[in-house]
Coordinates of C-alpha atoms and ligand atoms in Angstrom, one line a residue:
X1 CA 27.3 239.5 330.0
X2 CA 26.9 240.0 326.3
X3 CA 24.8 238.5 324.1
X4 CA 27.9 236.8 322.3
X5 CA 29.2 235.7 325.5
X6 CA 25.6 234.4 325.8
X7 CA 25.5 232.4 323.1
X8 CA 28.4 230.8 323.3
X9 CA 27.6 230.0 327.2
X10 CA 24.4 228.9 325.7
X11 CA 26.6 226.2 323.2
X12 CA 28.8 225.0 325.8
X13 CA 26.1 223.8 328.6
X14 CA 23.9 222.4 325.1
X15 CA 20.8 225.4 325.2
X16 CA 20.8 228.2 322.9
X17 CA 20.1 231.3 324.6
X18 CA 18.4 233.2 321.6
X19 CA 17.1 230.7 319.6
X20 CA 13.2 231.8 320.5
X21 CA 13.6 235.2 320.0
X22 CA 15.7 235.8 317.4
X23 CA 12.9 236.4 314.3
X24 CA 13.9 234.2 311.2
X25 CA 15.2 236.9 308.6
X26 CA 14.0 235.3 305.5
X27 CA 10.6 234.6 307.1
X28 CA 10.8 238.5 308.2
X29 CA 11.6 239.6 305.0
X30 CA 9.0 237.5 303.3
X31 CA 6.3 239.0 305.5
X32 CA 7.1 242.2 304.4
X33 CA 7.3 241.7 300.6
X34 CA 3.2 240.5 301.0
X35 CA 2.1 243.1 303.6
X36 CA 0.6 245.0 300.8
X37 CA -1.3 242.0 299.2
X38 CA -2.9 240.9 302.5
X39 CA -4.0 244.2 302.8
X40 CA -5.3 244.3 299.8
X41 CA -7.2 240.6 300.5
X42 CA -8.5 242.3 303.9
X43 CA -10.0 245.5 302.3
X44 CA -11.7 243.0 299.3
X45 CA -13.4 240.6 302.8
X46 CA -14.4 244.4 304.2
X47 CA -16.2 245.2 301.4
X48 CA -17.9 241.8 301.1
X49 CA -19.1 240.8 304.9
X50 CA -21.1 238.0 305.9
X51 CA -22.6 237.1 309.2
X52 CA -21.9 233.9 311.7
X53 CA -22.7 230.9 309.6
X54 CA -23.3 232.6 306.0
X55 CA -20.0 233.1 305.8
X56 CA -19.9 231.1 302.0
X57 CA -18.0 233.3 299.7
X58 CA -15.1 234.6 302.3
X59 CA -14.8 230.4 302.7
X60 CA -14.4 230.1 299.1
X61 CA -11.8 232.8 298.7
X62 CA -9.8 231.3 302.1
X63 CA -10.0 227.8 300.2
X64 CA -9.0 229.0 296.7
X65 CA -6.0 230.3 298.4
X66 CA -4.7 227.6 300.7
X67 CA -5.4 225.3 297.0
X68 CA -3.2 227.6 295.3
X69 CA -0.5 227.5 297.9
X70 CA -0.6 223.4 297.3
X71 CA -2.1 223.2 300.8
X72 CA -4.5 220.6 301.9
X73 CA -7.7 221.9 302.5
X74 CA -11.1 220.9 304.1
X75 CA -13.9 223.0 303.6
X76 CA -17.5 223.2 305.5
X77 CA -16.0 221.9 309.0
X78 CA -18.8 223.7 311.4
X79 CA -20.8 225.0 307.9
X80 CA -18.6 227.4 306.4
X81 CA -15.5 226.9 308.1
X82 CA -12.2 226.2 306.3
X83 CA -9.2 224.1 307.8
X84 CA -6.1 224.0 305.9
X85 CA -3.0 221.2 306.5
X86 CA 0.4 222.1 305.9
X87 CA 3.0 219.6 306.1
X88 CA 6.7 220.8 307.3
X89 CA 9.7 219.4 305.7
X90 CA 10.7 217.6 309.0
X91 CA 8.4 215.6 311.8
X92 CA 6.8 216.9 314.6
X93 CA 3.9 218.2 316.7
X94 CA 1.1 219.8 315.2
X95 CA 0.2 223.7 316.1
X96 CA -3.1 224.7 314.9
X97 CA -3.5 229.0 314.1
X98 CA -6.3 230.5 314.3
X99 CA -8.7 233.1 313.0
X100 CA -12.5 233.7 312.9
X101 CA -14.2 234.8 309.8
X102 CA -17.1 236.6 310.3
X103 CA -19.1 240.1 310.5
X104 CA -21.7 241.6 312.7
X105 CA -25.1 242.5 312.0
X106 CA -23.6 246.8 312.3
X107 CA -24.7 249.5 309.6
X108 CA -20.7 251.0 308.4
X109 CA -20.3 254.6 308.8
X110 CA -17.3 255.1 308.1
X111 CA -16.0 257.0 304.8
X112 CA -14.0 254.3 303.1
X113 CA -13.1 253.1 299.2
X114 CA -13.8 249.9 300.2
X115 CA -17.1 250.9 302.7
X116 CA -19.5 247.5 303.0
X117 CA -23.2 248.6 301.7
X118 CA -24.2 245.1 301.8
X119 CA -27.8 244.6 303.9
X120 CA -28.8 241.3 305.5
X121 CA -31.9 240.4 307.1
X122 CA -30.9 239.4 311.1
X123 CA -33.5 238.4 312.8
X124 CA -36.0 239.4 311.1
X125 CA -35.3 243.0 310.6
X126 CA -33.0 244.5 307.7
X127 CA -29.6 245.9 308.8
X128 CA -26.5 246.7 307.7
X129 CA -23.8 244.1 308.1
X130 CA -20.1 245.0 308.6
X131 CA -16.6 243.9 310.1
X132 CA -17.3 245.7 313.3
X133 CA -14.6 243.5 315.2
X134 CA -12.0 243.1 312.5
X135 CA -12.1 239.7 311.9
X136 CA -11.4 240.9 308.2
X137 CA -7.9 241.5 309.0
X138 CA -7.6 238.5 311.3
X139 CA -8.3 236.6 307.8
X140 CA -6.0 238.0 305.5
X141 CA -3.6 238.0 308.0
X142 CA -3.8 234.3 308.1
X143 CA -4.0 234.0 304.6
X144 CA -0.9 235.7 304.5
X145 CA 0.8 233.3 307.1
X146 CA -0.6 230.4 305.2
X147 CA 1.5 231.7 301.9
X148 CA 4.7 232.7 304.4
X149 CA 5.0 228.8 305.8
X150 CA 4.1 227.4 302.8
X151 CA 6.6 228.8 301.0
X152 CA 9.1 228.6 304.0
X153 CA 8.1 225.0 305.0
X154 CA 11.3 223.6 304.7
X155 CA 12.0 225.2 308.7
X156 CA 9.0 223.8 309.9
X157 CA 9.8 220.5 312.1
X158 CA 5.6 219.0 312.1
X159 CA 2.4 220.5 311.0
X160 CA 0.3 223.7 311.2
X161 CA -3.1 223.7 310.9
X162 CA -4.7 226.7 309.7
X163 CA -8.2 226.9 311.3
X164 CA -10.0 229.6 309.7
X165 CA -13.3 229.5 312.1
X166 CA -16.7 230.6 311.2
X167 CA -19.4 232.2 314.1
X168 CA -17.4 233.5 316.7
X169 CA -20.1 236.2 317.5
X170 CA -22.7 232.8 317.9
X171 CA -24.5 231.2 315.8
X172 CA -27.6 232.6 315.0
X173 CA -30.5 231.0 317.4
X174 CA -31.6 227.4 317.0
X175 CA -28.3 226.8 315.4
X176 CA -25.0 225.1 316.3
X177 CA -22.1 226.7 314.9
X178 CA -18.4 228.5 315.6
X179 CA -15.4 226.8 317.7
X180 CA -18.0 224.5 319.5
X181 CA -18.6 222.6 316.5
X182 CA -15.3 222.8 314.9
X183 CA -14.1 220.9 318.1
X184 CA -17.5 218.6 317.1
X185 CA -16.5 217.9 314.3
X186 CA -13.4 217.2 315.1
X187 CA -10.9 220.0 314.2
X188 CA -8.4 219.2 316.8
X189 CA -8.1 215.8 315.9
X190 CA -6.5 213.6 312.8
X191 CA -3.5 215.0 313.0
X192 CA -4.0 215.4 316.9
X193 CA -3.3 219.4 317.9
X194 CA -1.2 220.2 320.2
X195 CA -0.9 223.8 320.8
X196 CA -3.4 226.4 319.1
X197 CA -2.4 230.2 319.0
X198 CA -5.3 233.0 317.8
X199 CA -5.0 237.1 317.9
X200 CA -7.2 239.8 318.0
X201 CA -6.9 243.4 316.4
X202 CA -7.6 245.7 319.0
X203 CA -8.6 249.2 317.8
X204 CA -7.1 251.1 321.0
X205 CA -4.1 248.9 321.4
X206 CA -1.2 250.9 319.6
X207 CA 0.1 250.2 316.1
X208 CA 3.1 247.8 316.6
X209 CA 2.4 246.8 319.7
X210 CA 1.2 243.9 321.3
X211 CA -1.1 243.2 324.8
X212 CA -0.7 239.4 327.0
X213 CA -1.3 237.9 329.7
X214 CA -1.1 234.5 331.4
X215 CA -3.9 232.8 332.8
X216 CA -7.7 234.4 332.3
X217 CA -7.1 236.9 330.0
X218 CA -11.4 237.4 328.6
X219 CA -14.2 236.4 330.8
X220 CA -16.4 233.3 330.6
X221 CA -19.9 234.2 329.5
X222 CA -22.8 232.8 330.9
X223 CA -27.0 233.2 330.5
X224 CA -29.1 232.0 333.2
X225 CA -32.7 231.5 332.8
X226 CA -34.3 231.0 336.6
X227 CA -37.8 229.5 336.8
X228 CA -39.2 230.4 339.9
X229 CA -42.0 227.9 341.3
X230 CA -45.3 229.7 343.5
X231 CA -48.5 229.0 344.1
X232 CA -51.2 231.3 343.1
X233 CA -53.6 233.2 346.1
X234 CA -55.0 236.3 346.5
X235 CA -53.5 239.3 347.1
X236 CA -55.3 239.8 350.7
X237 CA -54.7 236.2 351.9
X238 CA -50.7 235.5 351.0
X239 CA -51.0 232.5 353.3
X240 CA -53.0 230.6 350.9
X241 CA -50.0 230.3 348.3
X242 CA -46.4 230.4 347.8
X243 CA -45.3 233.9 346.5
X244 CA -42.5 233.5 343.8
X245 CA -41.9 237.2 343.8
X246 CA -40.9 236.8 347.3
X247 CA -38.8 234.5 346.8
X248 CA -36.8 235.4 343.8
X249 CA -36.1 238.6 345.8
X250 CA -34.2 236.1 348.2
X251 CA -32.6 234.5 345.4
X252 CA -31.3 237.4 344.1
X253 CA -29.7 238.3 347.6
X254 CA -28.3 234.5 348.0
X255 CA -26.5 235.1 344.6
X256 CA -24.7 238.6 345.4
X257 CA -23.4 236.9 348.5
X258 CA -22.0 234.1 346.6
X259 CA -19.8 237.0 344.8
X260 CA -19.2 238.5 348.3
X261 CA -18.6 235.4 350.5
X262 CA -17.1 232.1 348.2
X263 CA -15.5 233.3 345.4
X264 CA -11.9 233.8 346.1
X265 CA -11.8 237.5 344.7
X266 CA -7.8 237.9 345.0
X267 CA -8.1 234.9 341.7
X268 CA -10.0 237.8 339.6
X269 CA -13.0 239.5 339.2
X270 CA -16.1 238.1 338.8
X271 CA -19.9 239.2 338.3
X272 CA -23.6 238.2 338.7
X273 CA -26.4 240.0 337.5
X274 CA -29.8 239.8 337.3
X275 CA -31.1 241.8 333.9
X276 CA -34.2 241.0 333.9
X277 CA -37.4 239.4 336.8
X278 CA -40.8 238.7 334.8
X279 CA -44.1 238.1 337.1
X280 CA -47.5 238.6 338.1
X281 CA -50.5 240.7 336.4
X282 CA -51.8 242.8 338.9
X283 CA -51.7 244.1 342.0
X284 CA -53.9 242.0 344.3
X285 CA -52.8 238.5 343.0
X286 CA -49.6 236.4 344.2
X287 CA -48.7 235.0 341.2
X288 CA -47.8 231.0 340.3
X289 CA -44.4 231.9 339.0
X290 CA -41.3 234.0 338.2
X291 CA -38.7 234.1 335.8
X292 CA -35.3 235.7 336.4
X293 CA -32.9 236.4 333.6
X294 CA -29.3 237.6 333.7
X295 CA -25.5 236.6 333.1
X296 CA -22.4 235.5 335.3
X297 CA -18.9 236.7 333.9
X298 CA -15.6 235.0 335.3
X299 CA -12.1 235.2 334.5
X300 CA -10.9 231.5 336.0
X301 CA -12.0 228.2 334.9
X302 CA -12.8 227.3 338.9
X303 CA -14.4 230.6 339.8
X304 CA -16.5 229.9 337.1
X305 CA -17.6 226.4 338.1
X306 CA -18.1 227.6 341.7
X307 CA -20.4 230.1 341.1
X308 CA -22.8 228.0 339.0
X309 CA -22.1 225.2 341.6
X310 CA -23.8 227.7 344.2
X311 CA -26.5 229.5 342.1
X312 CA -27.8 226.3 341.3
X313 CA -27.6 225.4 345.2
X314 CA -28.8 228.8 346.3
X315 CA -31.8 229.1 343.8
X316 CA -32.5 225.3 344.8
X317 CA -32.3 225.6 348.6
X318 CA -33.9 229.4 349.1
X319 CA -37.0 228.3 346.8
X320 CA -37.2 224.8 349.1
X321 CA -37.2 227.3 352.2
X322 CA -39.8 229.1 351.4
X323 CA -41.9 226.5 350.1
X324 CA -41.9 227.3 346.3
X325 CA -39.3 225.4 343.6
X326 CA -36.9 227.1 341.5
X327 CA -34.4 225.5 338.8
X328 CA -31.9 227.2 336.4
X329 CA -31.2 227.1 332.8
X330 CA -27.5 227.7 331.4
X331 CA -26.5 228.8 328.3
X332 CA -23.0 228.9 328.1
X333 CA -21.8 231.6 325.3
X334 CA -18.0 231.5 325.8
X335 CA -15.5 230.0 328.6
X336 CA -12.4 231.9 330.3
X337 CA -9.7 232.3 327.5
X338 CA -7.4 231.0 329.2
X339 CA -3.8 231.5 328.3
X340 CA -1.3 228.2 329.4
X341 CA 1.0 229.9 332.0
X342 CA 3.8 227.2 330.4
X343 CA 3.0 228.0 327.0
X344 CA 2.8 231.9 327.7
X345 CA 5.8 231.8 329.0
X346 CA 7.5 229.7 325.9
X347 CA 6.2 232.0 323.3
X348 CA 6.8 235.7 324.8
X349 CA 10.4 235.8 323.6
X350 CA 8.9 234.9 320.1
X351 CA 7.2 238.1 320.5
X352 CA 9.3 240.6 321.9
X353 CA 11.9 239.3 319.2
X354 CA 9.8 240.8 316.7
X355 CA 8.1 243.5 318.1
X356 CA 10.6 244.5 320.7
X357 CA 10.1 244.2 324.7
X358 CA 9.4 247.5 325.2
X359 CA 6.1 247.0 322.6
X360 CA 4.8 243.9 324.2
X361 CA 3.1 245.0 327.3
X362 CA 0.9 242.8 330.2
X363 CA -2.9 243.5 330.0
X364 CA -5.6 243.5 332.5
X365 CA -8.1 241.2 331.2
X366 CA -11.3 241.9 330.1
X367 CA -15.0 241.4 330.5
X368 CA -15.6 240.5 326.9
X369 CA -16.1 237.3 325.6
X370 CA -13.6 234.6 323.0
X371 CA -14.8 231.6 321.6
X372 CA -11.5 230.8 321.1
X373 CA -11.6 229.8 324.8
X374 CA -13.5 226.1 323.6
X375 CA -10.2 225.4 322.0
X376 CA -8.1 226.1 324.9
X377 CA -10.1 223.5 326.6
X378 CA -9.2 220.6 324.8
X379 CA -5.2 221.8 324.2
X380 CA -3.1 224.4 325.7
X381 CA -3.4 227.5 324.1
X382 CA -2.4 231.1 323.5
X383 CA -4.1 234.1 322.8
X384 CA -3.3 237.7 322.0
X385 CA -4.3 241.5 321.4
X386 CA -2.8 243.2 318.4
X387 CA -2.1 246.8 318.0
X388 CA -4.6 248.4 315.5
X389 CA -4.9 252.0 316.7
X390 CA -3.3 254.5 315.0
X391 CA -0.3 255.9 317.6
X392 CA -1.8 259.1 319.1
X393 CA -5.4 258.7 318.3
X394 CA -7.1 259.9 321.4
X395 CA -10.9 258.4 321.1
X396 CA -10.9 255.1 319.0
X397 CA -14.0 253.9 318.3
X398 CA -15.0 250.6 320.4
X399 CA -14.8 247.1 318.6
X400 CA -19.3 246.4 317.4
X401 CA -19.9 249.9 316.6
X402 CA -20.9 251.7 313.3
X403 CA -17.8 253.7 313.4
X404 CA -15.3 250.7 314.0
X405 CA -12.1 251.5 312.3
X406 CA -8.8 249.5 312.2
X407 CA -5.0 251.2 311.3
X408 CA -3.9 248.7 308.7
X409 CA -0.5 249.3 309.4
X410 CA -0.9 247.4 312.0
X411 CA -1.2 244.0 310.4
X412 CA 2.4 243.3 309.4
X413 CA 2.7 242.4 313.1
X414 CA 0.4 239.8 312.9
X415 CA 1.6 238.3 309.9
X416 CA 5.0 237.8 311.5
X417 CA 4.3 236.9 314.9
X418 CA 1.8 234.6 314.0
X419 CA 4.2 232.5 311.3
X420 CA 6.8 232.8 313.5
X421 CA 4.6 231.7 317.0
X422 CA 4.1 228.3 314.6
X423 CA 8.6 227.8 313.4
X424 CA 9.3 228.6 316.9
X425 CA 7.0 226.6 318.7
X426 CA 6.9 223.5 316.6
X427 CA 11.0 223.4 316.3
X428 CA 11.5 223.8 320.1
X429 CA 9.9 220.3 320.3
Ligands
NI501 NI1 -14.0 239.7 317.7

């Protein structure tokens, strides 16, 4: 069957076969003619990094933008965020678009016009600070989809929200900050979100190309703290205490069984370790306590809750065993981004429209961490690798590293699949 055929099957029984993914040609067009200035926008936020939650000056570029573009703005949502409201020409649903703002505390090696020199003090100690993770590009790309649907909002059937989301590396410590507190504060509310969409560059995913999956596409990321509960004897005479040593070594076995006896592997992969045990002073004294630190990675929402479910049962139960008390303390860094299977499904014709089926390939997922994953908590959601390698480079340089390098080229892709994700999702409503 052709695709006219198609269509006109598609007009008869009242569904229109192509409507998703053919790209809208003015909208296409439009994307092109500012490719050049968004580049332009990404190489002046380069040059000009800022770390989680000091983000002030990229926020007041993002706003003075959005202003310009006669789009309502809101400006320090979670600090330094900036959220932008742009009413469509008709009613509908509300789709919110993503994309985080800041650097990372990384020294730039690279040999660039635009190179950042600018130096920070993180933590106490000077260092460099650069976009190691090209969340430069993911702004300027979403300035430039802010200007596209502006200009184009007479297609847009509701209302896109553009969340432009400070602290996705975490806030530094004793503070709140990134999607956590945008959610807080109440991001995903007045107008109510529906469905939120977010990329990533990725600098070994080809140039004009695109990387998905449904389900658990990054890992959730856990810290554990586990206080381990003894009681102090000498060395020579262990039946006068409780030894804690002893007993986180029988914690640390209960957990790896946990990985190897309840967690339904065939789900996905999943990971417990222990980084780090802290006790004792010398060698002929049981100690009163021990402290284990480490981290669980998951790729499903349920895995995840089961393994903490059974740490905390395991550390609990072993410590009661052999006499001593244990407890655990959870930091929670990120959750599985987790990609709606319905939603995934709606929007992939959207994207092999644009970029062609042959460029938009299934992942694996990965072991990293989003924080994009709070939002897909509260609404369904949809997340994304983009292609920003240049095609045939052999050995890119990983995402956090001094030598981090992104092929611009690949951010026309972004622009247009992202503005287009938002037409096509709010008009199929
Ligand atoms: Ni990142």
């Amino acid at each position: 069957m052709n695709k006219t055929t198609l269509v006109a099957l598609g007009a008869l029984l009242g569904f229109s076969a192509f409507a998703q993914n053919s790209p809208d040609a003015g909208l296409m067009a439009d994307a092109e003619a500012i490719e050049s200035k968004v580049i332009e926008w990404r190489r002046d936020i380069h040059e000009h990094p800022e770390l989680s939650n000091r983000e002030f000056e990229t926020a007041k570029k993002i706003a003075a933008h959005l202003k310009s573009l006669g789009i309502e703005v809101q400006t320090g949502v979670a600090h330094t965020g900036v959220v932008g409201i742009l009413k469509g020409d008709n009613p509908g649903k509300v789709v919110a678009l993503r994309a985080d703002i800041d650097a990372l505390p990384v020294t730039e090696r690279n040999d660039l016009p635009f190179k950042s020199e600018v130096k920070e003090q993180f933590l106490g100690q000077e260092t460099g600070v650069m976009h190691a993770c090209g969340h430069d590009t993911h702004t300027a790309i979403m300035m430039g989809v802010a200007e596209l649907l502006a200009k184009h909002k007479d297609k847009i059937h509701g209302t896109v929200k553009f969340v432009f989301q400070p602290a996705e590396e975490g806030p530094p410590p004793g503070e709140e900050g990134g999607a956590k507190l945008m959610i807080k504060e109440g991001v995903l509310k007045k107008p109510d979100v529906d469905a939120i969409f977010g990329l990533h560059i990725n600098s070994g995913t080809p140039v004009n190309t695109i990387r998905y999956k449904a389900g658990g596409i990054m890992a959730s990321v856990e810290r554990f703290v586990v206080n381990v509960e003894g009681k102090q004897t000498h060395g020579s005479q262990p039946w006068g205490g409780i030894d804690p040593i002893l007993i986180s070594a029988k914690i640390i076995d209960g957990f790896q069984t946990i990985i190897s006896r309840n967690a339904p592997l065939t789900e996905g992969a999943a990971v417990i370790t222990v980084g780090k045990i802290t006790s004792g002073v010398r060698f002929n004294i049981i100690p009163e306590s021990a402290e284990m630190i480490g981290t669980v990675r998951t790729l499903d929402p349920q895995m995840r809750d089961l393994i903490i479910k059974r740490m905390n049962e395991v550390a609990e139960k072993v410590a009661d065993a052999y006499g001593g008390r244990a407890s655990i303390e959870w930091q929670n860094n990120t959750v599985v981004t987790f990609n709606d299977e319905e939603l995934t499904a709606q929007m992939l014709p959207t994207l092999q429209g644009i970029a062609g089926e042959e460029n938009v390939n299934l992942t694996k997922p990965t072991t990293g961490g989003e924080d994009f994953s709070y939002f897909q908590e509260e609404v369904p959601g949809f997340f994304y690798f983009l292609g920003g390698m240049t095609p045939g480079n052999k050995e890119p340089f990983p995402h956090h590293t001094p030598d981090f390098m992104i092929d611009e080229d690949g951010m026309l892709l972004g622009i247009k699949t992202m503005s287009q994700l938002a037409v096509d999702y709010l008009n199929a409503q």
